[in-house]
XYZ file of C-alpha atoms in Angstrom:
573
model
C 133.297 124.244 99.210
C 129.720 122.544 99.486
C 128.545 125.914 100.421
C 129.265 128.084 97.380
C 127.234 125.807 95.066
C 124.089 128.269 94.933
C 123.527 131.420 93.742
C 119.814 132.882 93.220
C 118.101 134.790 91.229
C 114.130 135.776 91.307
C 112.274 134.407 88.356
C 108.408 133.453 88.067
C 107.460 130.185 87.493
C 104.307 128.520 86.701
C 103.100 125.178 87.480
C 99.644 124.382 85.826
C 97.169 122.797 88.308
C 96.331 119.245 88.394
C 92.813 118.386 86.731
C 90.794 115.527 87.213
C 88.267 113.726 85.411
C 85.895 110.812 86.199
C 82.841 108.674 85.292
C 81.431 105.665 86.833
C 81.066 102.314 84.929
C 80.103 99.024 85.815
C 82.414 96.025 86.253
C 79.742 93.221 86.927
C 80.691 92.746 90.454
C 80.006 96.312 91.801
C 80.853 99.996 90.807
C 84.420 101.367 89.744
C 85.399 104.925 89.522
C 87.836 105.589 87.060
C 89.930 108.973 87.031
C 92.929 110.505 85.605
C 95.247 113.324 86.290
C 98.829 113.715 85.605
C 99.733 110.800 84.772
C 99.588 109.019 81.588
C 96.955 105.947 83.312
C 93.785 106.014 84.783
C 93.370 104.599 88.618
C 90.502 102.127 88.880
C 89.502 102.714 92.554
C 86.618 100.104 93.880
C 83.355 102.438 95.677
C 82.286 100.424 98.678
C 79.483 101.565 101.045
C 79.832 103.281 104.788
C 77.523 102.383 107.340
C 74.993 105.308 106.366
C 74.526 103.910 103.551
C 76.669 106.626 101.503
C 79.114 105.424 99.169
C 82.689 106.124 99.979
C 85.704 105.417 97.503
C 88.873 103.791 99.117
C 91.706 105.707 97.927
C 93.775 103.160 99.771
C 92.868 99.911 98.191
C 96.192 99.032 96.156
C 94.961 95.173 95.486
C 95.032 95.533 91.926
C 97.703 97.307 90.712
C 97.988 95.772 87.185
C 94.543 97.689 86.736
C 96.304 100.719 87.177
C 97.658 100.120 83.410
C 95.164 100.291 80.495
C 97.402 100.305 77.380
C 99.281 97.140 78.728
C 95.921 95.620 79.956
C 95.019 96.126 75.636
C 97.163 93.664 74.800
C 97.718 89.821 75.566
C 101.689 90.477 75.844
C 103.857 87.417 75.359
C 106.383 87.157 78.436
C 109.584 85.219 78.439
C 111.790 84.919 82.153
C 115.254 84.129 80.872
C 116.761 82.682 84.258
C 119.713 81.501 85.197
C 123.480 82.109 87.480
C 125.519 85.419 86.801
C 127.547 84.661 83.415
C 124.868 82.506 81.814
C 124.317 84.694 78.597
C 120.338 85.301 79.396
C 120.909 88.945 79.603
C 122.470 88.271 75.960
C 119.869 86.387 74.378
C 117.063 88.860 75.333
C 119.050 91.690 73.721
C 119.520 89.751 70.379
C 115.816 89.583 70.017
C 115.119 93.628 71.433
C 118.209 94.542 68.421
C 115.970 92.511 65.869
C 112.610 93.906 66.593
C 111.308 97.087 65.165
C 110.447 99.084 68.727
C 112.027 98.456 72.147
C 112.623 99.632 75.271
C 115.752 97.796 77.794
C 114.962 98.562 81.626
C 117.811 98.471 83.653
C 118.801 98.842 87.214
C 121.057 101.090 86.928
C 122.528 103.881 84.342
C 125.455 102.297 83.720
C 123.676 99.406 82.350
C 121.389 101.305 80.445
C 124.857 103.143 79.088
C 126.380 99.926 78.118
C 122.928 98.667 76.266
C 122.456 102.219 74.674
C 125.716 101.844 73.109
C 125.807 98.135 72.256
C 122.613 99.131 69.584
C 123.918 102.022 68.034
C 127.308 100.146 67.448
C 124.900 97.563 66.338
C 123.034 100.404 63.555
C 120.005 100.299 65.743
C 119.495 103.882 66.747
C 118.740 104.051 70.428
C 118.025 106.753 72.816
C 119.432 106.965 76.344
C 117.112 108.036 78.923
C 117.399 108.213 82.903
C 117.056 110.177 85.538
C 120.376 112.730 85.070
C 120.530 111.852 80.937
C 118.981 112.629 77.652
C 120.053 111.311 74.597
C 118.012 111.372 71.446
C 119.588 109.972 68.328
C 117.900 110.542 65.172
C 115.406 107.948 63.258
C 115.604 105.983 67.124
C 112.627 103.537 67.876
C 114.530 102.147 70.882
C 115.174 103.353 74.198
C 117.845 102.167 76.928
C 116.550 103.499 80.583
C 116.907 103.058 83.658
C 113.383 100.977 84.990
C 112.213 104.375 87.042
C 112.373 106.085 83.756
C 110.382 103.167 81.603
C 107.583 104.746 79.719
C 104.152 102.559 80.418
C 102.382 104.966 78.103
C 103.498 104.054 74.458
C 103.517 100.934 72.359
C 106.714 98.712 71.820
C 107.658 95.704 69.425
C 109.969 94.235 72.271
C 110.608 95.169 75.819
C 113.279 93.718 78.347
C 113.351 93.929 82.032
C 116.562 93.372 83.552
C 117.018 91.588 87.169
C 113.121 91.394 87.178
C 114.229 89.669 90.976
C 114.574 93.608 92.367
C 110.671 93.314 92.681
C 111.239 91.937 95.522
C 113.828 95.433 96.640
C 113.011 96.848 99.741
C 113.685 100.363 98.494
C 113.283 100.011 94.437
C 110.966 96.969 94.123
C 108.134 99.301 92.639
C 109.472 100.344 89.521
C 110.345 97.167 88.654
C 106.590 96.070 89.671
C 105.667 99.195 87.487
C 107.638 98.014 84.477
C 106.396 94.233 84.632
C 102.593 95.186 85.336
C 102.981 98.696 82.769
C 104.991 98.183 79.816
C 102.925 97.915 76.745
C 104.983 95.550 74.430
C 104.197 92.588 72.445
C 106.607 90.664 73.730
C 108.495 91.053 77.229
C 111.898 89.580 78.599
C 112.487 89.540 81.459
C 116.111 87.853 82.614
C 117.332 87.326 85.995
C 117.144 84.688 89.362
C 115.362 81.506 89.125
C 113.632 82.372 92.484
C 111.272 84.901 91.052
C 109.689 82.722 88.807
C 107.021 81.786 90.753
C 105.941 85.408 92.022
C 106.218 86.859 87.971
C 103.786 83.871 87.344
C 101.608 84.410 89.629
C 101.403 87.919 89.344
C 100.616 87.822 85.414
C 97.871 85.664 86.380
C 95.843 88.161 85.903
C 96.856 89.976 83.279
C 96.131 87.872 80.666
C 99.318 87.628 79.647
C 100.995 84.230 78.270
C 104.307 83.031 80.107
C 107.341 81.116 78.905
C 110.275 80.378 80.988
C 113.777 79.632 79.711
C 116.545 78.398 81.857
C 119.837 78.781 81.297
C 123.453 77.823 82.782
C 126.724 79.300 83.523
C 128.904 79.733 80.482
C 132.218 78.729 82.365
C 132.645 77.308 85.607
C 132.838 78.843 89.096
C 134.873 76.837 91.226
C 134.661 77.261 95.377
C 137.943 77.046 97.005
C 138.931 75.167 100.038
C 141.408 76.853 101.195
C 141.539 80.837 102.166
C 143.462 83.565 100.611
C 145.399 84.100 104.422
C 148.191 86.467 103.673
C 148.060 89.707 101.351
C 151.321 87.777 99.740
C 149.112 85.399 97.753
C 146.901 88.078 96.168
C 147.589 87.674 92.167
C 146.691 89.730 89.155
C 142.637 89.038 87.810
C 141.615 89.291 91.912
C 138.747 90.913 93.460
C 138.598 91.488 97.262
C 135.341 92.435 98.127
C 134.522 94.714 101.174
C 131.594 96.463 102.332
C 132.869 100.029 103.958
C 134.290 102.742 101.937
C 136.872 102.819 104.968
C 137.943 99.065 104.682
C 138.165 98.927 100.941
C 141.383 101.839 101.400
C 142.459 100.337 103.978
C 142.554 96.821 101.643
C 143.891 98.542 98.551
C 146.724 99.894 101.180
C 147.878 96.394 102.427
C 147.433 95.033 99.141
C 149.711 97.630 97.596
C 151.987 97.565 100.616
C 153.418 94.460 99.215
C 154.942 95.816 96.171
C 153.980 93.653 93.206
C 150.168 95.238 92.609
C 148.151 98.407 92.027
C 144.140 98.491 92.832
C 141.712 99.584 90.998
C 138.655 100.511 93.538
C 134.491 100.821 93.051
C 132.074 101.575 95.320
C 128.803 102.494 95.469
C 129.215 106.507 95.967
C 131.850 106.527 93.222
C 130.128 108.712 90.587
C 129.407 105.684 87.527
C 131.765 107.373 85.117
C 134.164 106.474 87.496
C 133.149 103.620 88.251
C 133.151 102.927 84.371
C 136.841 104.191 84.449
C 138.022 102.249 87.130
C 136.745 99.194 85.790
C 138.051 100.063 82.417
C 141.449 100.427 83.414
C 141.427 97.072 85.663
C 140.549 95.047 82.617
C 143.467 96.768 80.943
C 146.082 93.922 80.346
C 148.502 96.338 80.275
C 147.563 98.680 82.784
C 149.442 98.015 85.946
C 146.268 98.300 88.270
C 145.902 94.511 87.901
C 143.678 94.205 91.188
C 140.220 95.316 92.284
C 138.893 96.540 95.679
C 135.583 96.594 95.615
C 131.827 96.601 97.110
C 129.072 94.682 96.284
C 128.290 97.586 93.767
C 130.655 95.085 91.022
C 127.674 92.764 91.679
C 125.929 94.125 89.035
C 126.457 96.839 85.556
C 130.270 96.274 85.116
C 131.706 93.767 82.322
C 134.740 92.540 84.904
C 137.496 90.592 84.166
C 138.257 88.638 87.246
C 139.891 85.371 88.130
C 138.962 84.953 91.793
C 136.399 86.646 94.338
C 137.817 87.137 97.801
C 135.188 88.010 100.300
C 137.011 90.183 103.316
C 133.997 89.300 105.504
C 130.459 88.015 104.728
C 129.222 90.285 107.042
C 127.837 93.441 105.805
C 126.434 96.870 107.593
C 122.826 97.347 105.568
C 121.756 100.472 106.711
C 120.000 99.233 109.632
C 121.868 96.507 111.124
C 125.199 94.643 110.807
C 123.677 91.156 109.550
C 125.402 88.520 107.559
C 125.058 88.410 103.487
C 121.973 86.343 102.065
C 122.273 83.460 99.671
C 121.491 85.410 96.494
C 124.045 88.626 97.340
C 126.816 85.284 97.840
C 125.770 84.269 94.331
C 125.280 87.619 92.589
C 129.131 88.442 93.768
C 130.627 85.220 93.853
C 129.389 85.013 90.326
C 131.544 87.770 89.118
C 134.279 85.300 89.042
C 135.373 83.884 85.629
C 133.976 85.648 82.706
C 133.390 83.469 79.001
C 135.666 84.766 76.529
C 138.124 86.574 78.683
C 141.428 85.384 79.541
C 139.650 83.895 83.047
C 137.462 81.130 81.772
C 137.399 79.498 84.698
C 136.470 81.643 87.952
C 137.149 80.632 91.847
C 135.965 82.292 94.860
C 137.286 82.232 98.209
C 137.433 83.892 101.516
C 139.746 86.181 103.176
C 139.402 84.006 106.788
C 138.803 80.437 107.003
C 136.254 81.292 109.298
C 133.667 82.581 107.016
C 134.121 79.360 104.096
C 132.014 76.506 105.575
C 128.892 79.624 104.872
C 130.064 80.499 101.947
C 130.339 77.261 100.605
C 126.632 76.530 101.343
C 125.247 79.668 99.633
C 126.762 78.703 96.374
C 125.093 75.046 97.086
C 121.813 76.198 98.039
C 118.721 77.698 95.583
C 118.209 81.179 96.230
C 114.811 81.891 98.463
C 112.010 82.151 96.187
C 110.742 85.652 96.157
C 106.949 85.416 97.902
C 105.828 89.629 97.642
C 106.940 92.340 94.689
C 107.208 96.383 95.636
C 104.379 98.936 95.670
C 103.911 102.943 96.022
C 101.437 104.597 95.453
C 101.205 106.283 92.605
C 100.979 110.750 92.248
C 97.312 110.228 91.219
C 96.252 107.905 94.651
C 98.035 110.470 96.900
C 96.542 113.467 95.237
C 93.538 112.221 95.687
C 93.621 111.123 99.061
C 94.895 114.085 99.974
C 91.429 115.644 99.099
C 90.051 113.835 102.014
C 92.575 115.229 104.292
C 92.915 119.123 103.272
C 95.014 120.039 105.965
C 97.695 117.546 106.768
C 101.092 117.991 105.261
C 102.734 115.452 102.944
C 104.675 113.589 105.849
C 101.004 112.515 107.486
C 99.655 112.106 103.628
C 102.064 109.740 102.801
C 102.692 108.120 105.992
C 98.659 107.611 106.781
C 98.479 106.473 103.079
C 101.337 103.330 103.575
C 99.804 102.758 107.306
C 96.409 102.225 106.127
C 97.246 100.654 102.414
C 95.201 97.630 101.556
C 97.757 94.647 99.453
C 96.822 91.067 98.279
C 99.362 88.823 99.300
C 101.453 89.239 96.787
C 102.646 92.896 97.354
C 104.245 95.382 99.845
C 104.882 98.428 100.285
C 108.381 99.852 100.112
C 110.249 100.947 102.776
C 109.442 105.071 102.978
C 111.888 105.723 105.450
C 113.938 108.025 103.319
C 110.935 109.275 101.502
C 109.400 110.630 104.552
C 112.198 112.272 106.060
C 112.647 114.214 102.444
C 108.646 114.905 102.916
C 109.081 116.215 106.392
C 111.636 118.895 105.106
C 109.447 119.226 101.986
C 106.551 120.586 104.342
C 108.652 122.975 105.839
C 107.929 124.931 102.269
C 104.781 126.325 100.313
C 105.187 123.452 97.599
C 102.383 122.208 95.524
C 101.749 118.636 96.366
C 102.811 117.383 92.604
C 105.903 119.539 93.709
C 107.018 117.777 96.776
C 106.160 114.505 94.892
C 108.597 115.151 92.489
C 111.360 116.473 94.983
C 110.512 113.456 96.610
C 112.059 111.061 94.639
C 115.054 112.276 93.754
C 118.148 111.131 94.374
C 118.818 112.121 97.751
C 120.395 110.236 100.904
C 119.002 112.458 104.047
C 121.893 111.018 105.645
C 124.635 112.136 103.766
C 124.832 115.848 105.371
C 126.573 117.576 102.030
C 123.501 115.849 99.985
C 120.697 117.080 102.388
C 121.445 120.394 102.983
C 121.790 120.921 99.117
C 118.423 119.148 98.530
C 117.051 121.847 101.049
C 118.154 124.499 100.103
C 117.143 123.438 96.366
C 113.794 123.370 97.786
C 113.821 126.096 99.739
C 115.239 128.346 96.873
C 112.569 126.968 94.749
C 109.468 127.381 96.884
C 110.487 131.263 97.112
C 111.675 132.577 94.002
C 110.793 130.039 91.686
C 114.147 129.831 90.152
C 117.414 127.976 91.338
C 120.602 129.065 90.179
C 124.244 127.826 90.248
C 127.137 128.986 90.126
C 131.081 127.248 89.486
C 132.672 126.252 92.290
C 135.815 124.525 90.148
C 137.307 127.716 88.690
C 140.912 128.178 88.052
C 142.696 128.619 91.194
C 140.514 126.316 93.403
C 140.531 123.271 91.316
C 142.625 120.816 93.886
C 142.655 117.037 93.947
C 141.653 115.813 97.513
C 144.689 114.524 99.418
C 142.449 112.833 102.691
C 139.743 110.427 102.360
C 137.856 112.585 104.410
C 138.317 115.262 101.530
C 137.603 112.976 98.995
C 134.117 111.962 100.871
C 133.005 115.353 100.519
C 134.126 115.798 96.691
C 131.288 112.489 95.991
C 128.596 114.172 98.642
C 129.193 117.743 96.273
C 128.836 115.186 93.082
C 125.930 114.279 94.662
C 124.853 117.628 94.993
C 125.475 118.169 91.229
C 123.743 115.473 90.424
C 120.213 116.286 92.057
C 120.527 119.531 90.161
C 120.294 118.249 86.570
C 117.818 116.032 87.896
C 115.806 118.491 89.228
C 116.255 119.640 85.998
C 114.937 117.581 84.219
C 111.388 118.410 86.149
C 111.522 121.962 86.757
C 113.118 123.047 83.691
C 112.740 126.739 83.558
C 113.261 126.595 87.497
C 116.876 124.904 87.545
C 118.144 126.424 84.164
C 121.708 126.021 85.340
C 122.339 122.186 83.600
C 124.726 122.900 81.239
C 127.022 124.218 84.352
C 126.426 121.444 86.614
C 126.874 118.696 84.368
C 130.170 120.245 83.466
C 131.297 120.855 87.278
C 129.896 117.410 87.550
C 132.501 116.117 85.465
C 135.150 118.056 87.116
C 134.440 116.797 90.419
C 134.786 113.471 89.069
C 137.685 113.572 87.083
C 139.621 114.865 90.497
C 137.886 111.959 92.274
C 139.660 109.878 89.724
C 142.939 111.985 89.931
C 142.965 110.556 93.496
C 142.504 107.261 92.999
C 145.119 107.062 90.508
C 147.827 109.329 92.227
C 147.073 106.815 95.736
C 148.016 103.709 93.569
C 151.434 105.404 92.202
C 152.260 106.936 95.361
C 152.613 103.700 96.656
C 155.587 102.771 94.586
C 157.760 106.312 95.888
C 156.587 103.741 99.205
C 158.754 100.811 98.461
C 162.120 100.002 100.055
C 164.873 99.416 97.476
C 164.974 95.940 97.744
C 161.530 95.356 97.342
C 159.971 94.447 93.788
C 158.699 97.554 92.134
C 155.991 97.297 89.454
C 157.119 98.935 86.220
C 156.429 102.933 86.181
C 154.630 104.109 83.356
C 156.515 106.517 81.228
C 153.659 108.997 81.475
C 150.349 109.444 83.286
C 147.797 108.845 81.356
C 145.544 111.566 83.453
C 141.922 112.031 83.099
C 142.156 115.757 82.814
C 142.745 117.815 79.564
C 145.304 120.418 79.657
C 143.246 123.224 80.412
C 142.049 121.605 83.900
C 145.892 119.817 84.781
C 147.323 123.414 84.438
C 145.220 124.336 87.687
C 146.257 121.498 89.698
């Protein structure tokens, strides 16, 4: 199926070149060179002399990034940190004051937060426009944006900006566009709401900036109460639960015990789920009267879904990261555990527990200890920096550009550089094609796992289709006839990797316009794939029942499925 998803078609494209400007100017303690290309900033880079005497600039020197911003630098912005435990109501706060101001951007980690914040202000009369990386909405009259925090614009002015989970500085992978947004965003006033234990980096940080700093603190709404005692048997799971696993393989394999026992029907999420079903799933186990009462789930609940749950049951605290098997950290105890309880629901108190007794004495002292303060925030270097330094090295490819660039970076101790594994694998294949460098920037970060084989071969041959006939078309794979819910979990692994797939293309699309002109088509096999991705999940759950023995308890059947699909698609299945 993966393999039919192309189609191409010659077309010219043209990319204009990059063009740089400079002038010297004095800063009082030596000689700075500023320039500007395609991006919206200019890069102060410090000159220091060689030992003939000949000045040199150091494209490398990344010890003052929040120079790298000039229309925040403009202003002395007014910072709040709204801090505080899962469930405290910061998040809330700082969105009362963005829906009052006249401008405003919300940065969020993810789209379905930026969704959920999008919608919130035009229910609100507050027109808002939804921007990230697969999504454009414009609504008329809007003067506030909802985006995801790679998407935040550091060009224009705002009234009020808010950075959510400002502790994802500190991300491995992500931590510079949150860096970006905190250092970039030109706003009068910025919130920024999430741990306690990046208060001391943010403050330290703005330092320098000029900036002034407030810090409110806030505490849980309801209580979250540790248990003593473990869940043991799949008997004793009741309705409002969430049993929390960290393998797409153990989470069926839970939702299949758990619905072996006859009295409950899971909901799952996971973090390869596409989010609109992710959204749905969620949706329907906050239902009251849907009979999918339970949730399976990864740490992906642990942040962008409004969950109803009584109790958190951790399956293990033990957790497969990419790299090793290790054991979870205090603050990804917290961030799930705190999940539990929810003010104003039907839950108002929440309790957490393990599956083993094993694993309680640690998880017990997570919830009691203060999450590690976070000592270093994110950094990559920016288009500008790399183009530039690639000047000095004319014929290297983009793999030994960027990888020479992050081995021979210069940081102050409060920064790092992300980890570029995945980066420089995508740059390895990118080099394998005549791309501009601003080109294999761009393919660079997109969405793509290298390691999810569906994923990478469709971001190749993306690239490859590109590079030689400027044009990438697609074609329907979900026609009448082939349209077929998956019926193995093996199946249903490729259907996300092709959603995937989809989903780089209307990135992609968003860059290369007139190159990937096919949007309209894959957002709409986009949705197909995930409504039969949803069709699964909800035909596993009833199955189960047809399971029982007759003297078992059966869970009422609904009198009709309430399926995803119109009746144009359900006619094919």
């Amino acid at each position: 199926m993966a393999s039919m998803l192309l189609r191409r078609r010659f077309s010219p494209l043209g990319i204009s070149r990059t063009i740089f400007f400079g002038h010297l100017q004095s800063n009082g303690t030596g000689m700075e060179l500023k320039l500007g290309c395609l991006s919206d900033s200019s890069i102060c880079l410090r000159l220091f002399s060689s030992s003939t005497g000949v000045r040199k600039i150091d494209f490398t020197d990344l010890t003052c990034p929040h120079a790298w911003y000039p229309s925040a630098r403009r202003k002395i912005r007014n910072i709040v940190l709204h801090v505080g435990p899962t469930n405290s109501g910061k998040t809330y706060h700082a969105l009362k004051r963005l829906e009052s101001s006249s401008s405003g951007i919300y940065c969020g980690p993810l789209r379905l937060l930026a969704w959920e914040v999008a919608n919130r202000l035009n229910k609100a009369k507050v027109p808002c426009d939804l921007i990230t990386g697969q999504e454009r909405e414009k609504v008329d009259g809007s003067r506030h944006q909802s985006v995801t925090v790679e998407m935040a614009d550091v060009a224009s002015d705002y009234d009020c900006a808010v950075i959510d989970e400002i502790q994802m500085v500190g991300c491995k992978t992500r931590g510079f566009s949150f860096t970006r947004a905190l250092l970039g965003i030109s706003a009068d006033e910025v919130h920024l709401c999430g741990d306690p234990a990046a208060i001391p980096l943010i403050q330290e940080i703005l330092k320098v900036t000029g900036d002034t700093v407030r810090v409110e603190y806030y505490k849980r709404l309801c209580p979250l109460v540790p248990l003593n005692v473990p869940l043991g048997s799949f008997s004793n799971v009741r309705t409002g639960d969430c049993i929390v696993a960290f393998s797409r393989k153990e989470i069926y394999q839970l939702k299949k015990q758990i619905e072996k026992e006859g009295r409950h029907l899971c909901s799952v999420v996971y973090g390869s789920l596409p989010p609109e079903t992710r959204t749905r799933q969620a949706t329907m186990f906050n239902d009251a009267s849907s009979e999918f009462d339970v949730l399976v789930a990864s740490d992906a609940i642990g942040m962008g879904l409004n969950l109803n749950i009584a109790r958190i049951i951790f399956s293990t605290l033990k957790k497969f990261d990419g790299k090793e098997f290790r054991e979870l950290t205090v603050p990804e105890i917290k961030q799930i555990a705190g999940r539990a309880g929810r003010y104003g629901s039907q839950f108002s108190v929440g309790e957490v527990t393990c599956l083993h007794a094993k694993d309680l004495s640690l998880l017990h002292s997570s919830l009691e200890s203060p999450s590690p303060v976070l000592e270093r925030a994110g950094l990559f270097p920016a288009y500008d920096l790399l183009c530039m330094y690639s000047r000095l090295h004319p014929k290297i490819g983009f793999h030994q550009i960027l990888e020479h660039f992050v081995e021979n970076a210069k940081l102050s101790s409060n920064y790092f550089i992300i980890d570029c594994e995945e980066r420089l694998k995508a740059a390895a294949v990118l080099d394998e094609f005549p791309l501009r460098l601003n080109e294999k920037y761009q393919f660079c970060f997109s969405p793509v796992e290298m390691n999810d084989d569906i994923l990478s071969q469709g971001f190749t041959q993306f690239a490859g289709t590109y590079a030689k006939k400027g044009i990438v078309r697609l074609r329907e794979i979900f026609t009448p006839g082939t349209i077929q819910v998956p019926k193995t979990q093996n199946a249903l692994k490729e259907l996300e990797s092709i959603h995937k797939v989809l989903d780089l293309y209307v990135w992609l699309s968003f860059r290369f316009e007139d190159a990937f002109p096919d949007r309209e088509v894959a957002a709409s096999q986009k949705a197909i794939c995930g409504l039969l991705i949803e069709e699964f999940l909800e035909r596993l759950g009833l199955e189960r029942l047809v399971w029982q023995q007759p003297n078992e308890r059966r869970l009422p059947l609904r009198t009709s499925l309430s399926s995803p699909f119109s009746g144009d698609v359900r006619q094919y299945l």
